[in-house]
Structures are given as structure tokens and as C-alpha cells.
Amino acid sequence: VLKTPQEMAVDAATRFKDMRKAKKIKLKDLSKNSGVPYSTIRRFESSGEISFLSLVKIVSTIGEDEEIANLFTRRIPASIEEIIRENRR
């Protein structure tokens, strides 16, 4: 099921909020330690809206750098022949 960009952003924000809460990190502490304003983090967790740099800062602050490091790492085949070769393995 394809989702809209807004739905994907809200889903990511919900997962982030759940992760933050599981680590027992309060919004005020996250704001203080990340340098991202409290209101920005609250807006993100409720609407999915945040600048990419602020997202990187808060994700890193809760110790999930790998989540950001793994963005866009999927290799894209250069040709159909490459796809066929990969599928034969």
C-alpha cells in the first residue's frame, strides 16, 4: 500500500516518538541535549514536519545514528542485465 509523503512523515515521527519514550528520554532533555527547540520536536512528533538537519540532530542525540547513516544506502542496479545477473545468484 503506497502512502502519501505526509503519511510517511507522520509514521516516521510516531516511530521516533515510540523509540524516544522506550529510552525514557524526555522532550525537554532531548531539546537541551540536541540543540533543537522543544517546539520543533513537539511539532515533529505530532505532524512529521521537521528540517532534515534537526531530524539528524535528534536521532543522533537518542543514540540512533545508524538510522540516519542507512538512509539511501540501497544500491540501484545500472541496467536490466545487472538485475538478471543478481537474480541468478
PDB file of N, CA and C in Angstrom:
ATOM      1  N   VAL A   1       0.848  -1.183   0.000  1.00  0.00           N
ATOM      2  CA  VAL A   1       0.000   0.000   0.000  1.00  0.00           C
ATOM      3  C   VAL A   1       0.889   1.240   0.000  1.00  0.00           C
ATOM      4  N   LEU A   2       0.739   2.043  -1.015  1.00  0.00           N
ATOM      5  CA  LEU A   2       1.516   3.266  -1.108  1.00  0.00           C
ATOM      6  C   LEU A   2       0.919   4.329  -0.192  1.00  0.00           C
ATOM      7  N   LYS A   3       1.797   5.064   0.442  1.00  0.00           N
ATOM      8  CA  LYS A   3       1.371   6.138   1.337  1.00  0.00           C
ATOM      9  C   LYS A   3       1.792   7.469   0.753  1.00  0.00           C
ATOM     10  N   THR A   4       1.088   8.504   1.180  1.00  0.00           N
ATOM     11  CA  THR A   4       1.461   9.849   0.761  1.00  0.00           C
ATOM     12  C   THR A   4       2.720  10.260   1.526  1.00  0.00           C
ATOM     13  N   PRO A   5       3.447  11.265   1.024  1.00  0.00           N
ATOM     14  CA  PRO A   5       4.608  11.754   1.779  1.00  0.00           C
ATOM     15  C   PRO A   5       4.230  12.186   3.196  1.00  0.00           C
ATOM     16  N   GLN A   6       3.085  12.805   3.360  1.00  0.00           N
ATOM     17  CA  GLN A   6       2.644  13.235   4.692  1.00  0.00           C
ATOM     18  C   GLN A   6       2.416  12.037   5.605  1.00  0.00           C
ATOM     19  N   GLU A   7       1.790  10.995   5.083  1.00  0.00           N
ATOM     20  CA  GLU A   7       1.558   9.792   5.884  1.00  0.00           C
ATOM     21  C   GLU A   7       2.885   9.134   6.285  1.00  0.00           C
ATOM     22  N   MET A   8       3.832   9.089   5.361  1.00  0.00           N
ATOM     23  CA  MET A   8       5.138   8.505   5.677  1.00  0.00           C
ATOM     24  C   MET A   8       5.855   9.319   6.747  1.00  0.00           C
ATOM     25  N   ALA A   9       5.745  10.649   6.664  1.00  0.00           N
ATOM     26  CA  ALA A   9       6.387  11.518   7.654  1.00  0.00           C
ATOM     27  C   ALA A   9       5.770  11.312   9.034  1.00  0.00           C
ATOM     28  N   VAL A  10       4.450  11.216   9.094  1.00  0.00           N
ATOM     29  CA  VAL A  10       3.771  11.004  10.378  1.00  0.00           C
ATOM     30  C   VAL A  10       4.135   9.631  10.947  1.00  0.00           C
ATOM     31  N   ASP A  11       4.194   8.623  10.092  1.00  0.00           N
ATOM     32  CA  ASP A  11       4.586   7.284  10.556  1.00  0.00           C
ATOM     33  C   ASP A  11       6.001   7.298  11.134  1.00  0.00           C
ATOM     34  N   ALA A  12       6.932   7.970  10.448  1.00  0.00           N
ATOM     35  CA  ALA A  12       8.311   8.051  10.938  1.00  0.00           C
ATOM     36  C   ALA A  12       8.353   8.796  12.271  1.00  0.00           C
ATOM     37  N   ALA A  13       7.576   9.863  12.381  1.00  0.00           N
ATOM     38  CA  ALA A  13       7.542  10.637  13.623  1.00  0.00           C
ATOM     39  C   ALA A  13       6.990   9.790  14.766  1.00  0.00           C
ATOM     40  N   THR A  14       5.982   8.999  14.485  1.00  0.00           N
ATOM     41  CA  THR A  14       5.405   8.120  15.508  1.00  0.00           C
ATOM     42  C   THR A  14       6.434   7.089  15.957  1.00  0.00           C
ATOM     43  N   ARG A  15       7.159   6.493  15.001  1.00  0.00           N
ATOM     44  CA  ARG A  15       8.195   5.519  15.365  1.00  0.00           C
ATOM     45  C   ARG A  15       9.294   6.179  16.193  1.00  0.00           C
ATOM     46  N   PHE A  16       9.670   7.407  15.814  1.00  0.00           N
ATOM     47  CA  PHE A  16      10.679   8.133  16.582  1.00  0.00           C
ATOM     48  C   PHE A  16      10.189   8.366  18.007  1.00  0.00           C
ATOM     49  N   LYS A  17       8.964   8.842  18.146  1.00  0.00           N
ATOM     50  CA  LYS A  17       8.403   9.127  19.474  1.00  0.00           C
ATOM     51  C   LYS A  17       8.378   7.866  20.335  1.00  0.00           C
ATOM     52  N   ASP A  18       7.964   6.753  19.746  1.00  0.00           N
ATOM     53  CA  ASP A  18       7.940   5.485  20.478  1.00  0.00           C
ATOM     54  C   ASP A  18       9.347   5.088  20.922  1.00  0.00           C
ATOM     55  N   MET A  19      10.329   5.293  20.055  1.00  0.00           N
ATOM     56  CA  MET A  19      11.718   4.967  20.375  1.00  0.00           C
ATOM     57  C   MET A  19      12.224   5.859  21.509  1.00  0.00           C
ATOM     58  N   ARG A  20      11.922   7.158  21.413  1.00  0.00           N
ATOM     59  CA  ARG A  20      12.341   8.104  22.451  1.00  0.00           C
ATOM     60  C   ARG A  20      11.739   7.726  23.797  1.00  0.00           C
ATOM     61  N   LYS A  21      10.452   7.411  23.788  1.00  0.00           N
ATOM     62  CA  LYS A  21       9.775   7.050  25.041  1.00  0.00           C
ATOM     63  C   LYS A  21      10.318   5.741  25.607  1.00  0.00           C
ATOM     64  N   ALA A  22      10.616   4.778  24.739  1.00  0.00           N
ATOM     65  CA  ALA A  22      11.165   3.495  25.190  1.00  0.00           C
ATOM     66  C   ALA A  22      12.512   3.692  25.881  1.00  0.00           C
ATOM     67  N   LYS A  23      13.240   4.727  25.434  1.00  0.00           N
ATOM     68  CA  LYS A  23      14.537   5.039  26.038  1.00  0.00           C
ATOM     69  C   LYS A  23      14.389   5.983  27.229  1.00  0.00           C
ATOM     70  N   LYS A  24      13.135   6.316  27.529  1.00  0.00           N
ATOM     71  CA  LYS A  24      12.816   7.193  28.668  1.00  0.00           C
ATOM     72  C   LYS A  24      13.520   8.554  28.569  1.00  0.00           C
ATOM     73  N   ILE A  25      13.501   9.116  27.369  1.00  0.00           N
ATOM     74  CA  ILE A  25      14.102  10.429  27.144  1.00  0.00           C
ATOM     75  C   ILE A  25      12.981  11.460  27.072  1.00  0.00           C
ATOM     76  N   LYS A  26      13.027  12.445  27.953  1.00  0.00           N
ATOM     77  CA  LYS A  26      12.005  13.490  27.976  1.00  0.00           C
ATOM     78  C   LYS A  26      12.272  14.509  26.874  1.00  0.00           C
ATOM     79  N   LEU A  27      11.180  15.108  26.382  1.00  0.00           N
ATOM     80  CA  LEU A  27      11.299  16.120  25.330  1.00  0.00           C
ATOM     81  C   LEU A  27      12.230  17.259  25.735  1.00  0.00           C
ATOM     82  N   LYS A  28      12.087  17.735  26.954  1.00  0.00           N
ATOM     83  CA  LYS A  28      12.928  18.848  27.409  1.00  0.00           C
ATOM     84  C   LYS A  28      14.400  18.468  27.402  1.00  0.00           C
ATOM     85  N   ASP A  29      14.710  17.244  27.833  1.00  0.00           N
ATOM     86  CA  ASP A  29      16.101  16.787  27.823  1.00  0.00           C
ATOM     87  C   ASP A  29      16.615  16.619  26.394  1.00  0.00           C
ATOM     88  N   LEU A  30      15.776  16.081  25.538  1.00  0.00           N
ATOM     89  CA  LEU A  30      16.165  15.915  24.134  1.00  0.00           C
ATOM     90  C   LEU A  30      16.450  17.268  23.499  1.00  0.00           C
ATOM     91  N   SER A  31      15.610  18.232  23.780  1.00  0.00           N
ATOM     92  CA  SER A  31      15.798  19.570  23.243  1.00  0.00           C
ATOM     93  C   SER A  31      17.117  20.174  23.734  1.00  0.00           C
ATOM     94  N   LYS A  32      17.335  20.079  25.022  1.00  0.00           N
ATOM     95  CA  LYS A  32      18.552  20.640  25.617  1.00  0.00           C
ATOM     96  C   LYS A  32      19.806  19.980  25.038  1.00  0.00           C
ATOM     97  N   ASN A  33      19.798  18.655  24.947  1.00  0.00           N
ATOM     98  CA  ASN A  33      20.988  17.920  24.515  1.00  0.00           C
ATOM     99  C   ASN A  33      21.231  17.969  23.007  1.00  0.00           C
ATOM    100  N   SER A  34      20.175  18.180  22.229  1.00  0.00           N
ATOM    101  CA  SER A  34      20.318  18.200  20.771  1.00  0.00           C
ATOM    102  C   SER A  34      20.494  19.601  20.208  1.00  0.00           C
ATOM    103  N   GLY A  35      20.048  20.589  20.975  1.00  0.00           N
ATOM    104  CA  GLY A  35      20.077  21.956  20.456  1.00  0.00           C
ATOM    105  C   GLY A  35      18.897  22.273  19.552  1.00  0.00           C
ATOM    106  N   VAL A  36      17.947  21.358  19.461  1.00  0.00           N
ATOM    107  CA  VAL A  36      16.749  21.567  18.643  1.00  0.00           C
ATOM    108  C   VAL A  36      15.648  22.080  19.561  1.00  0.00           C
ATOM    109  N   PRO A  37      14.998  23.180  19.189  1.00  0.00           N
ATOM    110  CA  PRO A  37      13.964  23.737  20.060  1.00  0.00           C
ATOM    111  C   PRO A  37      12.874  22.720  20.416  1.00  0.00           C
ATOM    112  N   TYR A  38      12.417  22.806  21.652  1.00  0.00           N
ATOM    113  CA  TYR A  38      11.353  21.948  22.174  1.00  0.00           C
ATOM    114  C   TYR A  38      10.148  21.964  21.241  1.00  0.00           C
ATOM    115  N   SER A  39       9.759  23.158  20.796  1.00  0.00           N
ATOM    116  CA  SER A  39       8.572  23.288  19.937  1.00  0.00           C
ATOM    117  C   SER A  39       8.762  22.570  18.603  1.00  0.00           C
ATOM    118  N   THR A  40       9.978  22.537  18.103  1.00  0.00           N
ATOM    119  CA  THR A  40      10.268  21.853  16.838  1.00  0.00           C
ATOM    120  C   THR A  40      10.090  20.346  17.005  1.00  0.00           C
ATOM    121  N   ILE A  41      10.576  19.820  18.119  1.00  0.00           N
ATOM    122  CA  ILE A  41      10.459  18.379  18.364  1.00  0.00           C
ATOM    123  C   ILE A  41       8.990  17.997  18.571  1.00  0.00           C
ATOM    124  N   ARG A  42       8.262  18.814  19.319  1.00  0.00           N
ATOM    125  CA  ARG A  42       6.824  18.550  19.521  1.00  0.00           C
ATOM    126  C   ARG A  42       6.073  18.571  18.201  1.00  0.00           C
ATOM    127  N   ARG A  43       6.384  19.554  17.365  1.00  0.00           N
ATOM    128  CA  ARG A  43       5.724  19.641  16.055  1.00  0.00           C
ATOM    129  C   ARG A  43       6.042  18.393  15.233  1.00  0.00           C
ATOM    130  N   PHE A  44       7.308  17.968  15.251  1.00  0.00           N
ATOM    131  CA  PHE A  44       7.697  16.778  14.510  1.00  0.00           C
ATOM    132  C   PHE A  44       6.927  15.553  14.994  1.00  0.00           C
ATOM    133  N   GLU A  45       6.879  15.355  16.295  1.00  0.00           N
ATOM    134  CA  GLU A  45       6.225  14.163  16.826  1.00  0.00           C
ATOM    135  C   GLU A  45       4.716  14.155  16.572  1.00  0.00           C
ATOM    136  N   SER A  46       4.127  15.301  16.368  1.00  0.00           N
ATOM    137  CA  SER A  46       2.681  15.334  16.125  1.00  0.00           C
ATOM    138  C   SER A  46       2.318  15.426  14.646  1.00  0.00           C
ATOM    139  N   SER A  47       3.201  16.022  13.836  1.00  0.00           N
ATOM    140  CA  SER A  47       2.832  16.235  12.435  1.00  0.00           C
ATOM    141  C   SER A  47       3.801  15.615  11.426  1.00  0.00           C
ATOM    142  N   GLY A  48       4.995  15.254  11.886  1.00  0.00           N
ATOM    143  CA  GLY A  48       6.002  14.720  10.974  1.00  0.00           C
ATOM    144  C   GLY A  48       6.831  15.800  10.311  1.00  0.00           C
ATOM    145  N   GLU A  49       6.585  17.057  10.644  1.00  0.00           N
ATOM    146  CA  GLU A  49       7.290  18.162   9.998  1.00  0.00           C
ATOM    147  C   GLU A  49       8.525  18.572  10.795  1.00  0.00           C
ATOM    148  N   ILE A  50       9.688  18.568  10.104  1.00  0.00           N
ATOM    149  CA  ILE A  50      10.955  18.946  10.726  1.00  0.00           C
ATOM    150  C   ILE A  50      11.984  19.129   9.623  1.00  0.00           C
ATOM    151  N   SER A  51      12.970  19.974   9.863  1.00  0.00           N
ATOM    152  CA  SER A  51      14.047  20.089   8.872  1.00  0.00           C
ATOM    153  C   SER A  51      14.921  18.844   8.974  1.00  0.00           C
ATOM    154  N   PHE A  52      15.582  18.514   7.897  1.00  0.00           N
ATOM    155  CA  PHE A  52      16.411  17.313   7.902  1.00  0.00           C
ATOM    156  C   PHE A  52      17.539  17.434   8.921  1.00  0.00           C
ATOM    157  N   LEU A  53      18.170  18.588   9.005  1.00  0.00           N
ATOM    158  CA  LEU A  53      19.260  18.772   9.960  1.00  0.00           C
ATOM    159  C   LEU A  53      18.773  18.582  11.401  1.00  0.00           C
ATOM    160  N   SER A  54      17.607  19.117  11.721  1.00  0.00           N
ATOM    161  CA  SER A  54      17.060  18.931  13.067  1.00  0.00           C
ATOM    162  C   SER A  54      16.741  17.466  13.319  1.00  0.00           C
ATOM    163  N   LEU A  55      16.243  16.774  12.307  1.00  0.00           N
ATOM    164  CA  LEU A  55      15.974  15.343  12.448  1.00  0.00           C
ATOM    165  C   LEU A  55      17.268  14.590  12.744  1.00  0.00           C
ATOM    166  N   VAL A  56      18.307  14.891  12.004  1.00  0.00           N
ATOM    167  CA  VAL A  56      19.603  14.241  12.228  1.00  0.00           C
ATOM    168  C   VAL A  56      20.069  14.486  13.660  1.00  0.00           C
ATOM    169  N   LYS A  57      19.925  15.700  14.133  1.00  0.00           N
ATOM    170  CA  LYS A  57      20.363  16.038  15.494  1.00  0.00           C
ATOM    171  C   LYS A  57      19.604  15.250  16.559  1.00  0.00           C
ATOM    172  N   ILE A  58      18.284  15.164  16.443  1.00  0.00           N
ATOM    173  CA  ILE A  58      17.530  14.477  17.486  1.00  0.00           C
ATOM    174  C   ILE A  58      17.707  12.962  17.417  1.00  0.00           C
ATOM    175  N   VAL A  59      17.814  12.436  16.210  1.00  0.00           N
ATOM    176  CA  VAL A  59      18.036  10.991  16.064  1.00  0.00           C
ATOM    177  C   VAL A  59      19.400  10.625  16.638  1.00  0.00           C
ATOM    178  N   SER A  60      20.394  11.435  16.356  1.00  0.00           N
ATOM    179  CA  SER A  60      21.736  11.195  16.882  1.00  0.00           C
ATOM    180  C   SER A  60      21.746  11.305  18.406  1.00  0.00           C
ATOM    181  N   THR A  61      21.041  12.276  18.935  1.00  0.00           N
ATOM    182  CA  THR A  61      21.015  12.505  20.378  1.00  0.00           C
ATOM    183  C   THR A  61      20.420  11.318  21.138  1.00  0.00           C
ATOM    184  N   ILE A  62      19.461  10.614  20.531  1.00  0.00           N
ATOM    185  CA  ILE A  62      18.898   9.454  21.227  1.00  0.00           C
ATOM    186  C   ILE A  62      19.701   8.177  20.935  1.00  0.00           C
ATOM    187  N   GLY A  63      20.831   8.339  20.248  1.00  0.00           N
ATOM    188  CA  GLY A  63      21.721   7.204  20.031  1.00  0.00           C
ATOM    189  C   GLY A  63      21.358   6.314  18.859  1.00  0.00           C
ATOM    190  N   GLU A  64      20.657   6.858  17.893  1.00  0.00           N
ATOM    191  CA  GLU A  64      20.235   6.073  16.737  1.00  0.00           C
ATOM    192  C   GLU A  64      20.860   6.584  15.439  1.00  0.00           C
ATOM    193  N   ASP A  65      22.147   6.927  15.500  1.00  0.00           N
ATOM    194  CA  ASP A  65      22.858   7.445  14.330  1.00  0.00           C
ATOM    195  C   ASP A  65      22.747   6.518  13.117  1.00  0.00           C
ATOM    196  N   GLU A  66      22.732   5.227  13.398  1.00  0.00           N
ATOM    197  CA  GLU A  66      22.692   4.247  12.315  1.00  0.00           C
ATOM    198  C   GLU A  66      21.431   4.386  11.461  1.00  0.00           C
ATOM    199  N   GLU A  67      20.340   4.822  12.069  1.00  0.00           N
ATOM    200  CA  GLU A  67      19.101   5.025  11.316  1.00  0.00           C
ATOM    201  C   GLU A  67      19.314   6.056  10.205  1.00  0.00           C
ATOM    202  N   ILE A  68      20.025   7.116  10.526  1.00  0.00           N
ATOM    203  CA  ILE A  68      20.315   8.151   9.527  1.00  0.00           C
ATOM    204  C   ILE A  68      21.390   7.665   8.559  1.00  0.00           C
ATOM    205  N   ALA A  69      22.417   7.014   9.092  1.00  0.00           N
ATOM    206  CA  ALA A  69      23.521   6.541   8.250  1.00  0.00           C
ATOM    207  C   ALA A  69      23.045   5.564   7.184  1.00  0.00           C
ATOM    208  N   ASN A  70      21.949   4.848   7.452  1.00  0.00           N
ATOM    209  CA  ASN A  70      21.458   3.850   6.498  1.00  0.00           C
ATOM    210  C   ASN A  70      20.468   4.388   5.474  1.00  0.00           C
ATOM    211  N   LEU A  71      20.151   5.667   5.554  1.00  0.00           N
ATOM    212  CA  LEU A  71      19.254   6.247   4.550  1.00  0.00           C
ATOM    213  C   LEU A  71      19.924   6.230   3.183  1.00  0.00           C
ATOM    214  N   PHE A  72      19.181   5.874   2.191  1.00  0.00           N
ATOM    215  CA  PHE A  72      19.634   5.923   0.798  1.00  0.00           C
ATOM    216  C   PHE A  72      20.848   5.042   0.514  1.00  0.00           C
ATOM    217  N   THR A  73      21.009   3.952   1.241  1.00  0.00           N
ATOM    218  CA  THR A  73      22.166   3.083   1.006  1.00  0.00           C
ATOM    219  C   THR A  73      21.848   1.913   0.086  1.00  0.00           C
ATOM    220  N   ARG A  74      20.593   1.728  -0.234  1.00  0.00           N
ATOM    221  CA  ARG A  74      20.223   0.642  -1.138  1.00  0.00           C
ATOM    222  C   ARG A  74      20.842   0.896  -2.504  1.00  0.00           C
ATOM    223  N   ARG A  75      21.510  -0.106  -3.032  1.00  0.00           N
ATOM    224  CA  ARG A  75      22.190   0.016  -4.321  1.00  0.00           C
ATOM    225  C   ARG A  75      21.160  -0.092  -5.444  1.00  0.00           C
ATOM    226  N   ILE A  76      21.245   0.809  -6.405  1.00  0.00           N
ATOM    227  CA  ILE A  76      20.336   0.812  -7.549  1.00  0.00           C
ATOM    228  C   ILE A  76      21.056   0.175  -8.739  1.00  0.00           C
ATOM    229  N   PRO A  77      20.486  -0.888  -9.333  1.00  0.00           N
ATOM    230  CA  PRO A  77      21.123  -1.515 -10.499  1.00  0.00           C
ATOM    231  C   PRO A  77      21.261  -0.524 -11.651  1.00  0.00           C
ATOM    232  N   ALA A  78      22.364  -0.656 -12.391  1.00  0.00           N
ATOM    233  CA  ALA A  78      22.626   0.252 -13.501  1.00  0.00           C
ATOM    234  C   ALA A  78      21.927  -0.188 -14.786  1.00  0.00           C
ATOM    235  N   SER A  79      21.546  -1.473 -14.869  1.00  0.00           N
ATOM    236  CA  SER A  79      20.914  -1.961 -16.096  1.00  0.00           C
ATOM    237  C   SER A  79      20.054  -3.182 -15.785  1.00  0.00           C
ATOM    238  N   ILE A  80      19.231  -3.559 -16.767  1.00  0.00           N
ATOM    239  CA  ILE A  80      18.416  -4.763 -16.619  1.00  0.00           C
ATOM    240  C   ILE A  80      19.303  -5.998 -16.576  1.00  0.00           C
ATOM    241  N   GLU A  81      20.408  -5.960 -17.299  1.00  0.00           N
ATOM    242  CA  GLU A  81      21.338  -7.092 -17.290  1.00  0.00           C
ATOM    243  C   GLU A  81      21.893  -7.320 -15.881  1.00  0.00           C
ATOM    244  N   GLU A  82      22.175  -6.254 -15.186  1.00  0.00           N
ATOM    245  CA  GLU A  82      22.676  -6.358 -13.820  1.00  0.00           C
ATOM    246  C   GLU A  82      21.631  -6.998 -12.904  1.00  0.00           C
ATOM    247  N   ILE A  83      20.379  -6.655 -13.096  1.00  0.00           N
ATOM    248  CA  ILE A  83      19.293  -7.234 -12.309  1.00  0.00           C
ATOM    249  C   ILE A  83      19.206  -8.733 -12.589  1.00  0.00           C
ATOM    250  N   ILE A  84      19.286  -9.109 -13.851  1.00  0.00           N
ATOM    251  CA  ILE A  84      19.214 -10.517 -14.227  1.00  0.00           C
ATOM    252  C   ILE A  84      20.366 -11.291 -13.603  1.00  0.00           C
ATOM    253  N   ARG A  85      21.591 -10.732 -13.690  1.00  0.00           N
ATOM    254  CA  ARG A  85      22.765 -11.389 -13.085  1.00  0.00           C
ATOM    255  C   ARG A  85      22.571 -11.583 -11.584  1.00  0.00           C
ATOM    256  N   GLU A  86      22.049 -10.558 -10.893  1.00  0.00           N
ATOM    257  CA  GLU A  86      21.839 -10.636  -9.449  1.00  0.00           C
ATOM    258  C   GLU A  86      20.806 -11.713  -9.094  1.00  0.00           C
ATOM    259  N   ASN A  87      19.782 -11.843  -9.919  1.00  0.00           N
ATOM    260  CA  ASN A  87      18.730 -12.820  -9.652  1.00  0.00           C
ATOM    261  C   ASN A  87      19.179 -14.252  -9.914  1.00  0.00           C
ATOM    262  N   ARG A  88      20.221 -14.441 -10.714  1.00  0.00           N
ATOM    263  CA  ARG A  88      20.744 -15.784 -10.994  1.00  0.00           C
ATOM    264  C   ARG A  88      21.581 -16.319  -9.852  1.00  0.00           C
ATOM    265  N   ARG A  89      22.039 -15.469  -8.977  1.00  0.00           N
ATOM    266  CA  ARG A  89      22.905 -15.889  -7.868  1.00  0.00           C
ATOM    267  C   ARG A  89      22.148 -16.595  -6.812  1.00  0.00           C
TER     268      ARG A  89
END
